[in-house]
Amino acid sequence: MATLKDVAKIAGVSVKTVSNVVNGYDFVKPENRKRVEEALASTGYRPNLGARNLRRGRTGFLGLMLPELSIPYFGELAGLVLQAAQEHEWNVLIEQTLGTRERERNTLSALGPHLIDGAIISPEALHTNDFEDLAPGVPLVMLGEHVVDVPIDHVGIDNVQAARIAVRHLLSLGRRRIAAIGAHPQRHTAAQRLDGYHSALEEAGLRPVPELVLPALRYHRANGAEAMAHLLALPEPPDAVFCFNDLLAIGALRAAAERGVQVPSDMAIVGFDNNEESAYSLPSLTTIAPDKAAIARTAVDLLRRRIAGGTDLEPEDVQTPFSLEIRNSTVA
């Protein structure tokens, strides 16, 4: 295996110059950099990342705590975090918690500077005092809208406004009996989307109808199908449904089709998350599309800032963009 000394000999420069090029430093003469890069390519030299991280006092790993990887939103987000982290030569350790407080707490308490340089977490059940057992010196960035009173960086979207825009779209189509699927007593994200739903109805002069707001203990297709079956069994079914994620909406689409309900002529349906599946359902699903790549990049960049020595900076709360992706489930 080629060493720095081998590369330096071929390039006719010092070992220090080769090290500067490998580490991405700017203060190398262009002609020297070119010779080193050619020598690196010819020898197939690969840096020893473990040794480099030890010299920097880092592990070279980030943690990523997510509720459920089988939900496409979190699976897609994990892939984007991996991509953003790899651009900075970090590996990522992923832990699935299933959204339970015990597993989230155990994962949090296991994080330490001997294992990772920092962590990105998306909790659903943690309490503020659960952070007391966190090892000192571990930077955290929190995703989503779970509320805890701890001074850490946060990345999310405006769920209230996103839900409001989704329901306004349905209202603009002349729909007036609009249902919501996804209420959950312990999910702050669900509470915010429900707030946006209610807000849009009130703006239109419509009073919320309690029987049209259905819970979902889990955000899977089966839960959406079950809720839609309940809605269609009402004496006066809704003419539109806002689902709090795309899997609920896909399940709702299936239940509607099985009962002969035409979407969107009889009923319009909107989802949330813009998973890849939503573009290929029949009909294709109108959905709120968070910029997942921006969420991943921002979270990794915030960690980089903390790890580089920004521990005394005030925590940041970053709202990333979203859009409404209009497809055939609302507009034929």
Short mmCIF file of C-alpha atoms in Angstrom, two decimals:
data_model
loop_
_atom_site.label_atom_id
_atom_site.label_comp_id
_atom_site.label_asym_id
_atom_site.label_seq_id
_atom_site.Cartn_x
_atom_site.Cartn_y
_atom_site.Cartn_z
CA MET A 1 0.00 0.00 0.00
CA ALA A 2 1.37 3.41 -0.99
CA THR A 3 2.41 5.82 1.76
CA LEU A 4 2.74 9.60 1.92
CA LYS A 5 6.49 9.15 1.53
CA ASP A 6 5.99 7.16 -1.70
CA VAL A 7 3.70 9.86 -3.12
CA ALA A 8 6.12 12.62 -2.10
CA LYS A 9 9.03 10.84 -3.83
CA ILE A 10 7.10 10.47 -7.10
CA ALA A 11 5.84 14.07 -7.01
CA GLY A 12 9.22 15.50 -6.03
CA VAL A 13 7.82 17.39 -3.04
CA SER A 14 7.96 17.08 0.73
CA VAL A 15 5.78 14.72 2.75
CA LYS A 16 4.26 17.80 4.38
CA THR A 17 3.14 19.13 0.99
CA VAL A 18 1.48 15.81 0.17
CA SER A 19 -0.25 15.86 3.57
CA ASN A 20 -1.53 19.38 2.91
CA VAL A 21 -3.04 18.31 -0.42
CA VAL A 22 -4.61 15.18 1.06
CA ASN A 23 -6.16 17.21 3.88
CA GLY A 24 -7.57 19.80 1.48
CA TYR A 25 -5.53 22.78 2.62
CA ASP A 26 -5.39 25.74 0.24
CA PHE A 27 -1.84 26.94 0.85
CA VAL A 28 -0.15 24.70 -1.77
CA LYS A 29 1.35 26.06 -4.99
CA PRO A 30 -0.78 25.08 -7.99
CA GLU A 31 2.10 23.34 -9.75
CA ASN A 32 2.89 21.31 -6.63
CA ARG A 33 -0.74 20.44 -6.09
CA LYS A 34 -1.01 19.16 -9.67
CA ARG A 35 2.07 16.94 -9.27
CA VAL A 36 0.80 15.55 -5.98
CA GLU A 37 -2.66 14.83 -7.37
CA GLU A 38 -1.12 12.99 -10.33
CA ALA A 39 1.09 10.98 -7.97
CA LEU A 40 -1.86 10.15 -5.75
CA ALA A 41 -3.79 8.88 -8.76
CA SER A 42 -0.87 6.81 -10.07
CA THR A 43 -0.19 5.12 -6.70
CA GLY A 44 -3.82 4.63 -5.70
CA TYR A 45 -3.07 6.16 -2.31
CA ARG A 46 -5.95 6.15 0.18
CA PRO A 47 -5.75 8.20 3.40
CA ASN A 48 -5.97 6.44 6.76
CA LEU A 49 -9.12 8.12 8.02
CA GLY A 50 -8.90 6.44 11.41
CA ALA A 51 -5.45 7.85 12.08
CA ARG A 52 -6.46 11.27 10.79
CA ASN A 53 -9.50 11.38 13.07
CA LEU A 54 -7.38 10.36 16.07
CA ARG A 55 -5.01 13.26 15.37
CA ARG A 56 -7.98 15.61 15.20
CA GLY A 57 -9.45 14.22 18.41
CA ARG A 58 -12.53 12.87 16.58
CA THR A 59 -14.11 9.49 15.99
CA GLY A 60 -15.20 10.06 12.37
CA PHE A 61 -18.76 8.96 13.18
CA LEU A 62 -22.09 10.76 13.53
CA GLY A 63 -25.17 9.28 15.18
CA LEU A 64 -28.62 9.37 13.58
CA MET A 65 -31.67 8.50 15.70
CA LEU A 66 -34.92 8.00 13.76
CA PRO A 67 -38.31 6.56 14.76
CA GLU A 68 -38.98 4.07 11.97
CA LEU A 69 -36.97 3.35 8.85
CA SER A 70 -39.85 1.45 7.23
CA ILE A 71 -41.66 4.79 6.85
CA PRO A 72 -40.32 6.11 3.53
CA TYR A 73 -39.86 9.68 4.77
CA PHE A 74 -37.35 8.56 7.39
CA GLY A 75 -35.67 6.08 5.03
CA GLU A 76 -35.20 8.79 2.40
CA LEU A 77 -34.01 11.26 5.03
CA ALA A 78 -31.47 8.76 6.37
CA GLY A 79 -30.01 8.33 2.89
CA LEU A 80 -29.69 12.08 2.47
CA VAL A 81 -27.99 12.47 5.87
CA LEU A 82 -25.54 9.71 4.89
CA GLN A 83 -24.78 11.55 1.66
CA ALA A 84 -24.26 14.92 3.39
CA ALA A 85 -22.08 13.35 6.09
CA GLN A 86 -19.92 11.44 3.62
CA GLU A 87 -19.07 14.69 1.85
CA HIS A 88 -17.25 15.60 5.06
CA GLU A 89 -15.73 12.13 5.58
CA TRP A 90 -18.10 11.12 8.37
CA ASN A 91 -19.64 7.70 8.72
CA VAL A 92 -23.12 7.48 10.23
CA LEU A 93 -24.42 5.09 12.89
CA ILE A 94 -28.22 4.74 12.60
CA GLU A 95 -30.51 3.72 15.46
CA GLN A 96 -34.22 2.97 15.04
CA THR A 97 -36.30 3.72 18.14
CA LEU A 98 -39.87 3.00 16.96
CA GLY A 99 -40.80 6.26 18.68
CA THR A 100 -40.85 4.79 22.20
CA ARG A 101 -39.52 6.82 25.09
CA GLU A 102 -37.53 3.91 26.52
CA ARG A 103 -35.61 3.26 23.30
CA GLU A 104 -35.11 6.95 22.61
CA ARG A 105 -33.81 7.46 26.16
CA ASN A 106 -31.51 4.43 25.95
CA THR A 107 -30.11 5.61 22.64
CA LEU A 108 -29.54 9.12 23.96
CA SER A 109 -27.80 7.92 27.13
CA ALA A 110 -25.50 5.66 25.08
CA LEU A 111 -24.15 8.56 23.01
CA GLY A 112 -20.69 9.63 24.06
CA PRO A 113 -17.61 11.36 22.62
CA HIS A 114 -15.78 8.02 22.62
CA LEU A 115 -18.29 6.74 20.04
CA ILE A 116 -19.46 9.70 17.93
CA ASP A 117 -18.60 13.33 17.21
CA GLY A 118 -22.24 14.45 17.28
CA ALA A 119 -25.77 13.21 16.64
CA ILE A 120 -28.90 14.09 14.68
CA ILE A 121 -32.04 12.99 16.50
CA SER A 122 -35.72 12.86 15.56
CA PRO A 123 -37.53 12.04 18.83
CA GLU A 124 -41.22 11.44 19.36
CA ALA A 125 -41.43 10.68 23.08
CA LEU A 126 -38.40 12.13 24.90
CA HIS A 127 -38.93 14.37 27.92
CA THR A 128 -36.71 17.30 28.84
CA ASN A 129 -35.16 15.48 31.80
CA ASP A 130 -34.14 12.58 29.54
CA PHE A 131 -31.34 14.81 28.25
CA GLU A 132 -29.75 15.01 31.71
CA ASP A 133 -27.97 11.67 31.18
CA LEU A 134 -26.38 12.79 27.92
CA ALA A 135 -22.59 12.73 28.07
CA PRO A 136 -21.13 16.26 28.04
CA GLY A 137 -19.47 17.43 24.87
CA VAL A 138 -21.78 15.65 22.42
CA PRO A 139 -23.36 18.17 19.99
CA LEU A 140 -26.96 17.43 19.03
CA VAL A 141 -29.26 18.62 16.26
CA MET A 142 -32.97 17.83 16.58
CA LEU A 143 -35.26 17.22 13.61
CA GLY A 144 -39.04 17.50 13.54
CA GLU A 145 -41.37 19.31 15.89
CA HIS A 146 -41.08 17.37 19.14
CA VAL A 147 -40.93 19.93 21.94
CA VAL A 148 -38.32 19.69 24.70
CA ASP A 149 -36.88 22.54 26.70
CA VAL A 150 -33.21 21.94 25.93
CA PRO A 151 -30.76 24.37 24.25
CA ILE A 152 -29.89 22.47 21.07
CA ASP A 153 -30.03 23.26 17.35
CA HIS A 154 -33.25 22.39 15.54
CA VAL A 155 -34.18 21.84 11.89
CA GLY A 156 -37.75 21.52 10.69
CA ILE A 157 -40.51 22.97 8.55
CA ASP A 158 -43.52 25.12 9.39
CA ASN A 159 -46.02 22.30 9.79
CA VAL A 160 -48.89 24.62 10.64
CA GLN A 161 -48.45 26.65 7.47
CA ALA A 162 -47.85 23.54 5.34
CA ALA A 163 -51.10 21.96 6.56
CA ARG A 164 -52.92 25.25 6.06
CA ILE A 165 -51.73 25.38 2.42
CA ALA A 166 -52.81 21.77 1.82
CA VAL A 167 -56.32 22.45 3.10
CA ARG A 168 -56.54 25.80 1.29
CA HIS A 169 -55.84 23.87 -1.93
CA LEU A 170 -58.79 21.59 -1.24
CA LEU A 171 -60.98 24.59 -0.43
CA SER A 172 -59.95 26.28 -3.69
CA LEU A 173 -61.38 23.26 -5.53
CA GLY A 174 -64.79 23.86 -3.98
CA ARG A 175 -64.48 21.13 -1.34
CA ARG A 176 -66.26 21.98 1.88
CA ARG A 177 -66.60 18.79 3.91
CA ILE A 178 -62.92 18.13 4.48
CA ALA A 179 -61.72 15.36 6.77
CA ALA A 180 -58.32 14.88 8.44
CA ILE A 181 -56.57 11.57 9.12
CA GLY A 182 -53.62 11.43 11.51
CA ALA A 183 -54.55 13.06 14.83
CA HIS A 184 -52.29 11.76 17.59
CA PRO A 185 -52.32 12.88 21.25
CA GLN A 186 -48.56 12.53 21.76
CA ARG A 187 -47.08 13.73 18.47
CA HIS A 188 -46.31 17.42 18.32
CA THR A 189 -46.06 17.24 14.52
CA ALA A 190 -49.60 15.86 14.37
CA ALA A 191 -50.84 18.64 16.66
CA GLN A 192 -49.29 21.29 14.42
CA ARG A 193 -50.79 19.80 11.25
CA LEU A 194 -54.16 19.63 12.97
CA ASP A 195 -53.79 23.30 13.92
CA GLY A 196 -53.13 24.18 10.27
CA TYR A 197 -56.16 22.15 9.18
CA HIS A 198 -58.43 23.94 11.65
CA SER A 199 -56.96 27.33 10.76
CA ALA A 200 -57.66 26.91 7.03
CA LEU A 201 -61.26 25.85 7.69
CA GLU A 202 -61.86 28.81 9.99
CA GLU A 203 -60.39 31.19 7.39
CA ALA A 204 -63.00 29.88 4.95
CA GLY A 205 -65.79 30.40 7.45
CA LEU A 206 -66.25 26.67 8.05
CA ARG A 207 -66.71 25.12 11.48
CA PRO A 208 -64.61 22.00 12.14
CA VAL A 209 -66.68 18.82 12.35
CA PRO A 210 -65.29 16.52 15.08
CA GLU A 211 -66.48 13.33 13.37
CA LEU A 212 -64.28 14.19 10.36
CA VAL A 213 -61.03 14.23 12.38
CA LEU A 214 -59.74 10.68 12.80
CA PRO A 215 -56.75 9.48 14.82
CA ALA A 216 -53.92 7.28 13.63
CA LEU A 217 -51.80 5.61 16.29
CA ARG A 218 -49.32 4.65 13.57
CA TYR A 219 -48.74 6.36 10.23
CA HIS A 220 -48.91 3.30 7.99
CA ARG A 221 -51.03 2.41 4.96
CA ALA A 222 -53.32 0.12 6.97
CA ASN A 223 -54.14 2.95 9.38
CA GLY A 224 -55.08 5.22 6.49
CA ALA A 225 -57.27 2.53 4.92
CA GLU A 226 -59.03 1.86 8.22
CA ALA A 227 -59.71 5.55 8.78
CA MET A 228 -61.03 6.03 5.25
CA ALA A 229 -63.37 3.06 5.66
CA HIS A 230 -64.78 4.75 8.75
CA LEU A 231 -65.24 8.06 6.91
CA LEU A 232 -67.01 6.41 3.98
CA ALA A 233 -69.41 4.68 6.38
CA LEU A 234 -70.64 8.02 7.72
CA PRO A 235 -74.17 9.12 6.73
CA GLU A 236 -72.53 12.09 4.98
CA PRO A 237 -68.98 11.17 3.88
CA PRO A 238 -66.41 13.90 3.24
CA ASP A 239 -65.68 15.29 -0.20
CA ALA A 240 -61.95 15.68 0.59
CA VAL A 241 -59.37 14.28 3.00
CA PHE A 242 -56.10 15.74 4.28
CA CYS A 243 -53.79 12.95 5.48
CA PHE A 244 -50.90 13.74 7.82
CA ASN A 245 -48.44 11.61 5.83
CA ASP A 246 -48.28 9.92 2.44
CA LEU A 247 -48.64 6.37 3.77
CA LEU A 248 -51.96 7.27 5.38
CA ALA A 249 -53.02 8.81 2.07
CA ILE A 250 -51.98 5.75 0.05
CA GLY A 251 -54.05 3.55 2.37
CA ALA A 252 -56.97 5.96 2.05
CA LEU A 253 -56.71 5.83 -1.75
CA ARG A 254 -56.90 2.03 -1.65
CA ALA A 255 -59.94 2.00 0.64
CA ALA A 256 -61.71 4.53 -1.57
CA ALA A 257 -61.02 2.51 -4.71
CA GLU A 258 -62.29 -0.70 -3.11
CA ARG A 259 -65.60 1.03 -2.37
CA GLY A 260 -66.02 2.53 -5.82
CA VAL A 261 -65.23 6.09 -4.80
CA GLN A 262 -63.68 8.04 -7.67
CA VAL A 263 -60.66 10.18 -6.80
CA PRO A 264 -60.67 13.12 -7.36
CA SER A 265 -64.19 13.51 -8.83
CA ASP A 266 -66.00 12.13 -5.76
CA MET A 267 -63.30 12.85 -3.22
CA ALA A 268 -59.97 14.71 -3.31
CA ILE A 269 -57.03 13.47 -1.20
CA VAL A 270 -53.85 15.25 -0.10
CA GLY A 271 -50.85 13.68 1.66
CA PHE A 272 -47.73 14.96 3.34
CA ASP A 273 -44.00 14.11 2.81
CA ASN A 274 -43.75 13.63 -0.99
CA ASN A 275 -42.37 10.12 -0.76
CA GLU A 276 -41.36 8.52 -4.05
CA GLU A 277 -44.39 6.23 -3.87
CA SER A 278 -46.74 9.22 -4.01
CA ALA A 279 -45.75 10.02 -7.60
CA TYR A 280 -46.57 6.45 -8.75
CA SER A 281 -49.85 5.76 -6.96
CA LEU A 282 -53.06 5.63 -9.00
CA PRO A 283 -54.04 8.38 -9.07
CA SER A 284 -50.79 10.11 -8.27
CA LEU A 285 -50.92 11.83 -4.89
CA THR A 286 -51.03 15.57 -4.28
CA THR A 287 -48.77 16.14 -1.29
CA ILE A 288 -46.78 18.60 0.78
CA ALA A 289 -43.13 18.25 -0.27
CA PRO A 290 -40.57 19.16 2.40
CA ASP A 291 -37.08 19.82 1.06
CA LYS A 292 -35.58 16.70 2.63
CA ALA A 293 -32.15 17.34 1.10
CA ALA A 294 -32.09 20.78 2.73
CA ILE A 295 -33.07 19.27 6.08
CA ALA A 296 -30.21 16.76 5.88
CA ARG A 297 -27.60 19.28 4.71
CA THR A 298 -28.62 21.85 7.31
CA ALA A 299 -28.49 19.32 10.14
CA VAL A 300 -25.01 18.14 9.17
CA ASP A 301 -23.78 21.72 8.72
CA LEU A 302 -25.05 22.68 12.18
CA LEU A 303 -23.20 19.70 13.66
CA ARG A 304 -20.04 20.68 11.80
CA ARG A 305 -20.24 24.14 13.33
CA ARG A 306 -20.59 22.75 16.85
CA ILE A 307 -17.88 20.13 16.42
CA ALA A 308 -15.49 22.74 15.03
CA GLY A 309 -15.70 24.65 18.29
CA GLY A 310 -18.97 26.56 18.17
CA THR A 311 -20.24 25.20 21.48
CA ASP A 312 -20.75 28.69 22.93
CA LEU A 313 -22.98 29.90 20.07
CA GLU A 314 -26.71 30.33 20.62
CA PRO A 315 -28.81 27.38 19.37
CA GLU A 316 -30.30 27.87 15.91
CA ASP A 317 -33.86 27.08 14.86
CA VAL A 318 -33.81 26.65 11.07
CA GLN A 319 -37.01 26.37 9.03
CA THR A 320 -36.37 24.66 5.70
CA PRO A 321 -38.55 25.11 2.58
CA PHE A 322 -41.54 23.07 1.47
CA SER A 323 -43.95 23.17 -1.47
CA LEU A 324 -47.32 21.77 -2.51
CA GLU A 325 -46.90 19.14 -5.22
CA ILE A 326 -50.23 19.07 -7.10
CA ARG A 327 -51.05 15.74 -8.76
CA ASN A 328 -54.07 13.75 -9.89
CA SER A 329 -55.59 12.95 -6.49
CA THR A 330 -56.94 16.51 -6.37
CA VAL A 331 -56.81 17.75 -9.98
CA ALA A 332 -57.68 15.22 -12.69
#
